[in-house]
mmCIF file of C-alpha atoms in Angstrom:
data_model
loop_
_atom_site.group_PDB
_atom_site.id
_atom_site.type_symbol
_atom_site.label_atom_id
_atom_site.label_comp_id
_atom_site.label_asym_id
_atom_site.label_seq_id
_atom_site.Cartn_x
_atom_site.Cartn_y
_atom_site.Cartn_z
ATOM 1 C CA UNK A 1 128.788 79.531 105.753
ATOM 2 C CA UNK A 2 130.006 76.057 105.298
ATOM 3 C CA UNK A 3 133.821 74.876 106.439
ATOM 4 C CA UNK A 4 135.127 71.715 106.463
ATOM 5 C CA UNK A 5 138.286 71.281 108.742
ATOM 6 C CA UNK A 6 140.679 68.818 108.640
ATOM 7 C CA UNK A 7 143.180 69.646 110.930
ATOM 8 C CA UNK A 8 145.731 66.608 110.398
ATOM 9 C CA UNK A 9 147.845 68.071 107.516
ATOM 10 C CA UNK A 10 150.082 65.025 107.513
ATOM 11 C CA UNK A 11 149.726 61.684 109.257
ATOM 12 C CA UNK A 12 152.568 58.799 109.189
ATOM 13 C CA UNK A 13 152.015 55.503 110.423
ATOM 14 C CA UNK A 14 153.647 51.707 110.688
ATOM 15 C CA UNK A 15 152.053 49.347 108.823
ATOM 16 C CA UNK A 16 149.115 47.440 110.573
ATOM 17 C CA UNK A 17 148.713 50.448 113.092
ATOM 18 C CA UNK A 18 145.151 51.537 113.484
ATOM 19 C CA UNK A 19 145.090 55.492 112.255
ATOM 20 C CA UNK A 20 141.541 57.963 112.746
ATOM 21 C CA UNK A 21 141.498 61.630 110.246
ATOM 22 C CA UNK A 22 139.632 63.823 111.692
ATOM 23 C CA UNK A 23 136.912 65.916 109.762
ATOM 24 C CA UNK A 24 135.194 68.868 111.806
ATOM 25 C CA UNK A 25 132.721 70.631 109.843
ATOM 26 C CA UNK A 26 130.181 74.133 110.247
ATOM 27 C CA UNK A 27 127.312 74.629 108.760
ATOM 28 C CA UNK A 28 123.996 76.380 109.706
ATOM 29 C CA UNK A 29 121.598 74.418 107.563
ATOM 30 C CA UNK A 30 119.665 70.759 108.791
ATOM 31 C CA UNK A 31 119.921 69.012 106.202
ATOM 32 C CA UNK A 32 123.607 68.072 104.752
ATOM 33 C CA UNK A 33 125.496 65.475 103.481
ATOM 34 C CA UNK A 34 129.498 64.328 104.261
ATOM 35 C CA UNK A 35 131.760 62.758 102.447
ATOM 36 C CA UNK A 36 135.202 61.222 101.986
ATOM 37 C CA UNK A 37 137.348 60.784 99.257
ATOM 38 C CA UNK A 38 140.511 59.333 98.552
ATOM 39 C CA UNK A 39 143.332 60.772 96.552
ATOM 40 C CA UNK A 40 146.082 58.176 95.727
ATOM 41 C CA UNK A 41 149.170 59.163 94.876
ATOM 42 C CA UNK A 42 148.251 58.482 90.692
ATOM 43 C CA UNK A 43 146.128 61.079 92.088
ATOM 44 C CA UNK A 44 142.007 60.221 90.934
ATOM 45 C CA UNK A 45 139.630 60.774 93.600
ATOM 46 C CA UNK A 46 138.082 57.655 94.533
ATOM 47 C CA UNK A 47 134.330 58.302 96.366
ATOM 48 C CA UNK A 48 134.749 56.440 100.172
ATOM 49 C CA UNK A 49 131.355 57.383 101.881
ATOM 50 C CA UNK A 50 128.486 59.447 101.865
ATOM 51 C CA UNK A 51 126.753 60.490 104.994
ATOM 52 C CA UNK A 52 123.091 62.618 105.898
ATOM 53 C CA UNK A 53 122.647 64.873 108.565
ATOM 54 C CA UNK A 54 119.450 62.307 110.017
ATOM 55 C CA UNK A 55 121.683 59.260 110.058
ATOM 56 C CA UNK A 56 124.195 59.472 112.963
ATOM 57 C CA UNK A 57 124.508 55.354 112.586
ATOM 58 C CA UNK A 58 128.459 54.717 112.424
ATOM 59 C CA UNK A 59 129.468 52.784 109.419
ATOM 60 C CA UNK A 60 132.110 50.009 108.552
ATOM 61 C CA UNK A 61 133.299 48.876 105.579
ATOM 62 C CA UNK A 62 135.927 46.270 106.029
ATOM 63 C CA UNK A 63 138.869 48.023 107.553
ATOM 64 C CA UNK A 64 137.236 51.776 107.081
ATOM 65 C CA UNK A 65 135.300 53.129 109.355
ATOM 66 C CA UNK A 66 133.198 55.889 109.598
ATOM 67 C CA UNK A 67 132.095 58.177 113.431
ATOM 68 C CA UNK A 68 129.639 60.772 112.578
ATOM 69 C CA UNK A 69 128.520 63.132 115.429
ATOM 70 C CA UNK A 70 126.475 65.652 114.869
ATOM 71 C CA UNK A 71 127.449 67.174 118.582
ATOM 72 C CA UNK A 72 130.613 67.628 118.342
ATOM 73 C CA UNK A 73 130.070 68.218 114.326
ATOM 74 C CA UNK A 74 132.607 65.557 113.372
ATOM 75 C CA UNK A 75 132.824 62.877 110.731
ATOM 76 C CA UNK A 76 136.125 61.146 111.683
ATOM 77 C CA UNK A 77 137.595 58.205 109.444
ATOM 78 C CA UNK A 78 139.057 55.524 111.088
ATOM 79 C CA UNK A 79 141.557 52.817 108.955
ATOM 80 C CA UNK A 80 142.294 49.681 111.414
ATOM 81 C CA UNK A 81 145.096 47.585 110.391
ATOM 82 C CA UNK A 82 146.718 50.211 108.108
ATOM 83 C CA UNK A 83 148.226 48.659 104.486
ATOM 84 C CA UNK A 84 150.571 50.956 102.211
ATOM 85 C CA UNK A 85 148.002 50.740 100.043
ATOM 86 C CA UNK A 86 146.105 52.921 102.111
ATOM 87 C CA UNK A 87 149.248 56.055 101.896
ATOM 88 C CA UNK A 88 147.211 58.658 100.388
ATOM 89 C CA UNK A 89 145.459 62.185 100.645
ATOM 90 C CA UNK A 90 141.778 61.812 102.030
ATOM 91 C CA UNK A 91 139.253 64.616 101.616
ATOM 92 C CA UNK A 92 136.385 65.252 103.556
ATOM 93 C CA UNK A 93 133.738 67.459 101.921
ATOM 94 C CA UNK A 94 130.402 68.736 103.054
ATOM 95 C CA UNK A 95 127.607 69.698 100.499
ATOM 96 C CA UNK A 96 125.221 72.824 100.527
ATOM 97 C CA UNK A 97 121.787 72.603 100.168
ATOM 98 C CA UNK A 98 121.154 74.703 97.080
ATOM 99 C CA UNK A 99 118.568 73.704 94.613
ATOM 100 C CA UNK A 100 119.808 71.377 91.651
ATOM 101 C CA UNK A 101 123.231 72.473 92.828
ATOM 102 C CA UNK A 102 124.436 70.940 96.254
ATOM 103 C CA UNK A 103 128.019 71.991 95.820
ATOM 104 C CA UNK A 104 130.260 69.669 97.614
ATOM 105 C CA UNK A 105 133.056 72.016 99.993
ATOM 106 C CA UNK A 106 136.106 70.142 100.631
ATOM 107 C CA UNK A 107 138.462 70.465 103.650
ATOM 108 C CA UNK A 108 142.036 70.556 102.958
ATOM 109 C CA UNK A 109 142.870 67.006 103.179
ATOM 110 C CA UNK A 110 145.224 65.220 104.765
ATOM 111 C CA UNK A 111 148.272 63.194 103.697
ATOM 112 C CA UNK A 112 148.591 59.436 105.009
ATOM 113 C CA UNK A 113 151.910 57.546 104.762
ATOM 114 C CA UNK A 114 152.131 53.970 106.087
ATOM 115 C CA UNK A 115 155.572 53.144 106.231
ATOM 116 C CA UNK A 116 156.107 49.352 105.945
ATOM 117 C CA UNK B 1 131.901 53.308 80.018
ATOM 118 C CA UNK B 2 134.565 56.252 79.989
ATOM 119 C CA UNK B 3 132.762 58.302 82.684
ATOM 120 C CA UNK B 4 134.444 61.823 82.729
ATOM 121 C CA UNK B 5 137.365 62.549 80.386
ATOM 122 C CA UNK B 6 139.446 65.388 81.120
ATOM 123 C CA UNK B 7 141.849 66.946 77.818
ATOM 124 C CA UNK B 8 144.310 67.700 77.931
ATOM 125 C CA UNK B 9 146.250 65.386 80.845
ATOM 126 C CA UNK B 10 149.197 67.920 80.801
ATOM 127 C CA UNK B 11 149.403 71.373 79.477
ATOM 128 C CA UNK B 12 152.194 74.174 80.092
ATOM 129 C CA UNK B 13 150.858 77.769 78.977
ATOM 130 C CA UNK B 14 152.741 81.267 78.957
ATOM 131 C CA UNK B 15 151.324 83.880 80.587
ATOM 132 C CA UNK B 16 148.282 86.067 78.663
ATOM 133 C CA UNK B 17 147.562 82.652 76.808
ATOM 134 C CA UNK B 18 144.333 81.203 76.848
ATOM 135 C CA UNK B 19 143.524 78.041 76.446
ATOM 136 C CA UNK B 20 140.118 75.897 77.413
ATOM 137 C CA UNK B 21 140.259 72.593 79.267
ATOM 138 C CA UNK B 22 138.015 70.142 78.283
ATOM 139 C CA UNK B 23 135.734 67.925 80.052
ATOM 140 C CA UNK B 24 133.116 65.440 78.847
ATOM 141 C CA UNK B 25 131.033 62.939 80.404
ATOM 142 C CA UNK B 26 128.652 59.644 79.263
ATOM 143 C CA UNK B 27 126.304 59.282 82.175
ATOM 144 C CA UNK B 28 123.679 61.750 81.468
ATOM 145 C CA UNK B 29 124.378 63.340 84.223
ATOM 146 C CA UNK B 30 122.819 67.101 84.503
ATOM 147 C CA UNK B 31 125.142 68.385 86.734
ATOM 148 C CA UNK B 32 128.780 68.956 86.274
ATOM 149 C CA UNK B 33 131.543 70.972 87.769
ATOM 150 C CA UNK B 34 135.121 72.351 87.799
ATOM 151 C CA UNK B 35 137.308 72.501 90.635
ATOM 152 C CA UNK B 36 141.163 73.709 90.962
ATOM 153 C CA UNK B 37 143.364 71.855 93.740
ATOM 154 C CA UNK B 38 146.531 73.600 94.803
ATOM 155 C CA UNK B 39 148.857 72.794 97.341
ATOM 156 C CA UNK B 40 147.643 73.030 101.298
ATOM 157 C CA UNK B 41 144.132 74.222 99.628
ATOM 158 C CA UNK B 42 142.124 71.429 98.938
ATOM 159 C CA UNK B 43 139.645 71.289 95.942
ATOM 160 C CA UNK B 44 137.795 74.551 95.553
ATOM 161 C CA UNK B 45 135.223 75.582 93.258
ATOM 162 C CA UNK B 46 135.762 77.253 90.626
ATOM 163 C CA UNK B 47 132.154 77.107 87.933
ATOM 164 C CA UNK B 48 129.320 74.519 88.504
ATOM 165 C CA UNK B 49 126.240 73.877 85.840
ATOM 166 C CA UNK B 50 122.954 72.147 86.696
ATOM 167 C CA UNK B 51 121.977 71.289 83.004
ATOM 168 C CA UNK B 52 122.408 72.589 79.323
ATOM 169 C CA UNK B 53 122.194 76.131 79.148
ATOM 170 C CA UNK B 54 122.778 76.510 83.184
ATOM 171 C CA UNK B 55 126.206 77.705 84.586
ATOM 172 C CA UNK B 56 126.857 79.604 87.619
ATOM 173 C CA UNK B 57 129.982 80.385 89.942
ATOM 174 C CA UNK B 58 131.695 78.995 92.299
ATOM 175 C CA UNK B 59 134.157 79.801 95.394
ATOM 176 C CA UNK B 60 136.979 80.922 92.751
ATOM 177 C CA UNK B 61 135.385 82.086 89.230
ATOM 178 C CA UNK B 62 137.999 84.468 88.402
ATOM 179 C CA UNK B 63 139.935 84.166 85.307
ATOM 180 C CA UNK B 64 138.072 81.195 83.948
ATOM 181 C CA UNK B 65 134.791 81.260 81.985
ATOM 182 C CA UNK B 66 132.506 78.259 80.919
ATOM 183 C CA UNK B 67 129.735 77.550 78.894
ATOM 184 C CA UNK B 68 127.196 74.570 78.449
ATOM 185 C CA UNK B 69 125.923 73.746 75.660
ATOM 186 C CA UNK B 70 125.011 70.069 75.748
ATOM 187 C CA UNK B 71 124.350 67.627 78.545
ATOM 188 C CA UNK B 72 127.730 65.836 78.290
ATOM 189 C CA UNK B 73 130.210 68.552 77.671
ATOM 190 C CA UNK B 74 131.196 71.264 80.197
ATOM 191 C CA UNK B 75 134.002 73.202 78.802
ATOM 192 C CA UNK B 76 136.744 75.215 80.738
ATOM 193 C CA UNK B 77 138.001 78.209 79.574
ATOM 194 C CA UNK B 78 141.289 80.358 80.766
ATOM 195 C CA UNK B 79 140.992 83.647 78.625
ATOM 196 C CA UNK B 80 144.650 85.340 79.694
ATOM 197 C CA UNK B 81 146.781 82.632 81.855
ATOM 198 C CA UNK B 82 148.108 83.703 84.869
ATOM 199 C CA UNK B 83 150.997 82.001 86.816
ATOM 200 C CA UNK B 84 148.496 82.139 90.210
ATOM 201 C CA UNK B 85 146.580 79.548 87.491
ATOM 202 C CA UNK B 86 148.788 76.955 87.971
ATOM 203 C CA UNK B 87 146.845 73.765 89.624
ATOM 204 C CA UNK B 88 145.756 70.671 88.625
ATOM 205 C CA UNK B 89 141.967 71.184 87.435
ATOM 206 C CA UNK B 90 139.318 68.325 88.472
ATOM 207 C CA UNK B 91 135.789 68.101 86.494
ATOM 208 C CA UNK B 92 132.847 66.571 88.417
ATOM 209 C CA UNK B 93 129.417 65.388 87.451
ATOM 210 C CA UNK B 94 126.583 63.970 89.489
ATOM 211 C CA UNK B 95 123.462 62.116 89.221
ATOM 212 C CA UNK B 96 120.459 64.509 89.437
ATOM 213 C CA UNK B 97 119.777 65.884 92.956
ATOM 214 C CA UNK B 98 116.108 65.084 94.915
ATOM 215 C CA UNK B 99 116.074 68.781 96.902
ATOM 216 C CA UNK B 100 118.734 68.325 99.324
ATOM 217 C CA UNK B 101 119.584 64.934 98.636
ATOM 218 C CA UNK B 102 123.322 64.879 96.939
ATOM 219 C CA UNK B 103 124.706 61.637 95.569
ATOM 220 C CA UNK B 104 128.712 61.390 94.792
ATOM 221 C CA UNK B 105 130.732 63.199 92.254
ATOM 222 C CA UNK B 106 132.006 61.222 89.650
ATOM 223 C CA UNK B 107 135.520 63.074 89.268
ATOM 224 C CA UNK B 108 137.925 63.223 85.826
ATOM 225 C CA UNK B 109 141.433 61.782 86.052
ATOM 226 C CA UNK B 110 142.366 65.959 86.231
ATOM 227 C CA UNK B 111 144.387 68.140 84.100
ATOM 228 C CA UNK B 112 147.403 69.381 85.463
ATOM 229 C CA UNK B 113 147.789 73.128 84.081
ATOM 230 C CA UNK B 114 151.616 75.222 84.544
ATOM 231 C CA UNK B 115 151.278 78.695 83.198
ATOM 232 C CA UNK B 116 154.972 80.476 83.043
#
């Protein structure tokens, strides 16, 4: 069965302190994809990153960054620099192959505060 | 482009009500879904369709009963409001899958439900 952890319930940090989430997921299939989303406090989900099972490559995108290790079965999200912009719940999700489906399952996110 | 509207933004129900929450989108997209996020629990599942005429359930169907009819509309329904209803409800659509291959949900600004 699929299970995305995110053990960090809450996280506060100073402003311009670098800050990782951690994302530990289980799943028995191969083929898989991860996610993050962000959850500001007007409270949309904004899409962060999308991630397949084949492409352990880390990612960066500006001051987000992205470790995805299929040993340890962790996506961890890394902010550098933090901003108060950046206070906000982040989800991590996995999705299950299922045909014309592929139901994302989200962890149960965890709340950012940068204090300024 | 309005993406995915959610109706209505706010809505306070008493208990044995019923009431359906509604969500349309403008993207074509086949597949849409409806998730519930409470407190501590992330966003879970609660009815998913791949196309017109297509529903199915998800992690948490109970109490809440869909239908879809067209490609852009993907209706929510409670049929007797319970207090354990009380969440904020999220619809989702998605570009059409290849197999496994999942892109991002497009999410709805949510509908925050209270049922007394």
């Amino acid at each position: 069965a699929q299970k995305v952890t995110q053990a960090q319930t809450e996280i506060s940090v100073v402003e311009k302190e670098d800050v990782t989430l951690d994302c530990v997921y289980e799943t028995r299939d191969t083929t898989y994809y991860l996610f993050w989303y962000k959850q500001p406090p007007s409270g949309e989900l904004v899409f962060l990153i999308r991630r397949n099972s084949f492409d352990e490559q880390n990612e960066i995108s500006g001051r987000y960054s992205w470790n995805f290790q299929k040993s340890t079965s962790s996506f961890n999200f890394t902010i550098t620099a933090s901003q108060v912009v950046d206070s906000a719940v982040y989800f991590c999700a996995l999705s299950r192959p299922q045909t014309g489906a592929n139901n994302l399952f989200f962890g149960t996110g965890t709340r950012l505060t940068v204090i300024p | 482009n309005a993406g995915v509207t959610q109706t209505p933004k706010f809505q306070v129900l008493k208990t044995g009500q019923s009431r359906t929450l509604q969500c349309a989108q403008d993207m074509n997209h086949e597949y849409m879904s409806w998730y519930r996020q409470d407190p501590g629990m992330g966003l879970r599942l609660i009815h998913y369709s791949v196309g017109a005429g297509i529903t199915d359930q998800g992690e948490v169907p109970n109490g809440y009963n869909v239908s879809r009819s067209t490609t852009e509309d993907f209706p929510l329904r409670l049929l007797s409001a319970a207090p354990s209803q009380t969440s904020v409800y999220f619809c989702a659509s998605r570009r059409p899958t290849s197999g496994v291959s999942t892109g991002e949900l497009f999410f709805g600004e949510g509908s925050r439900l209270t049922v007394l």
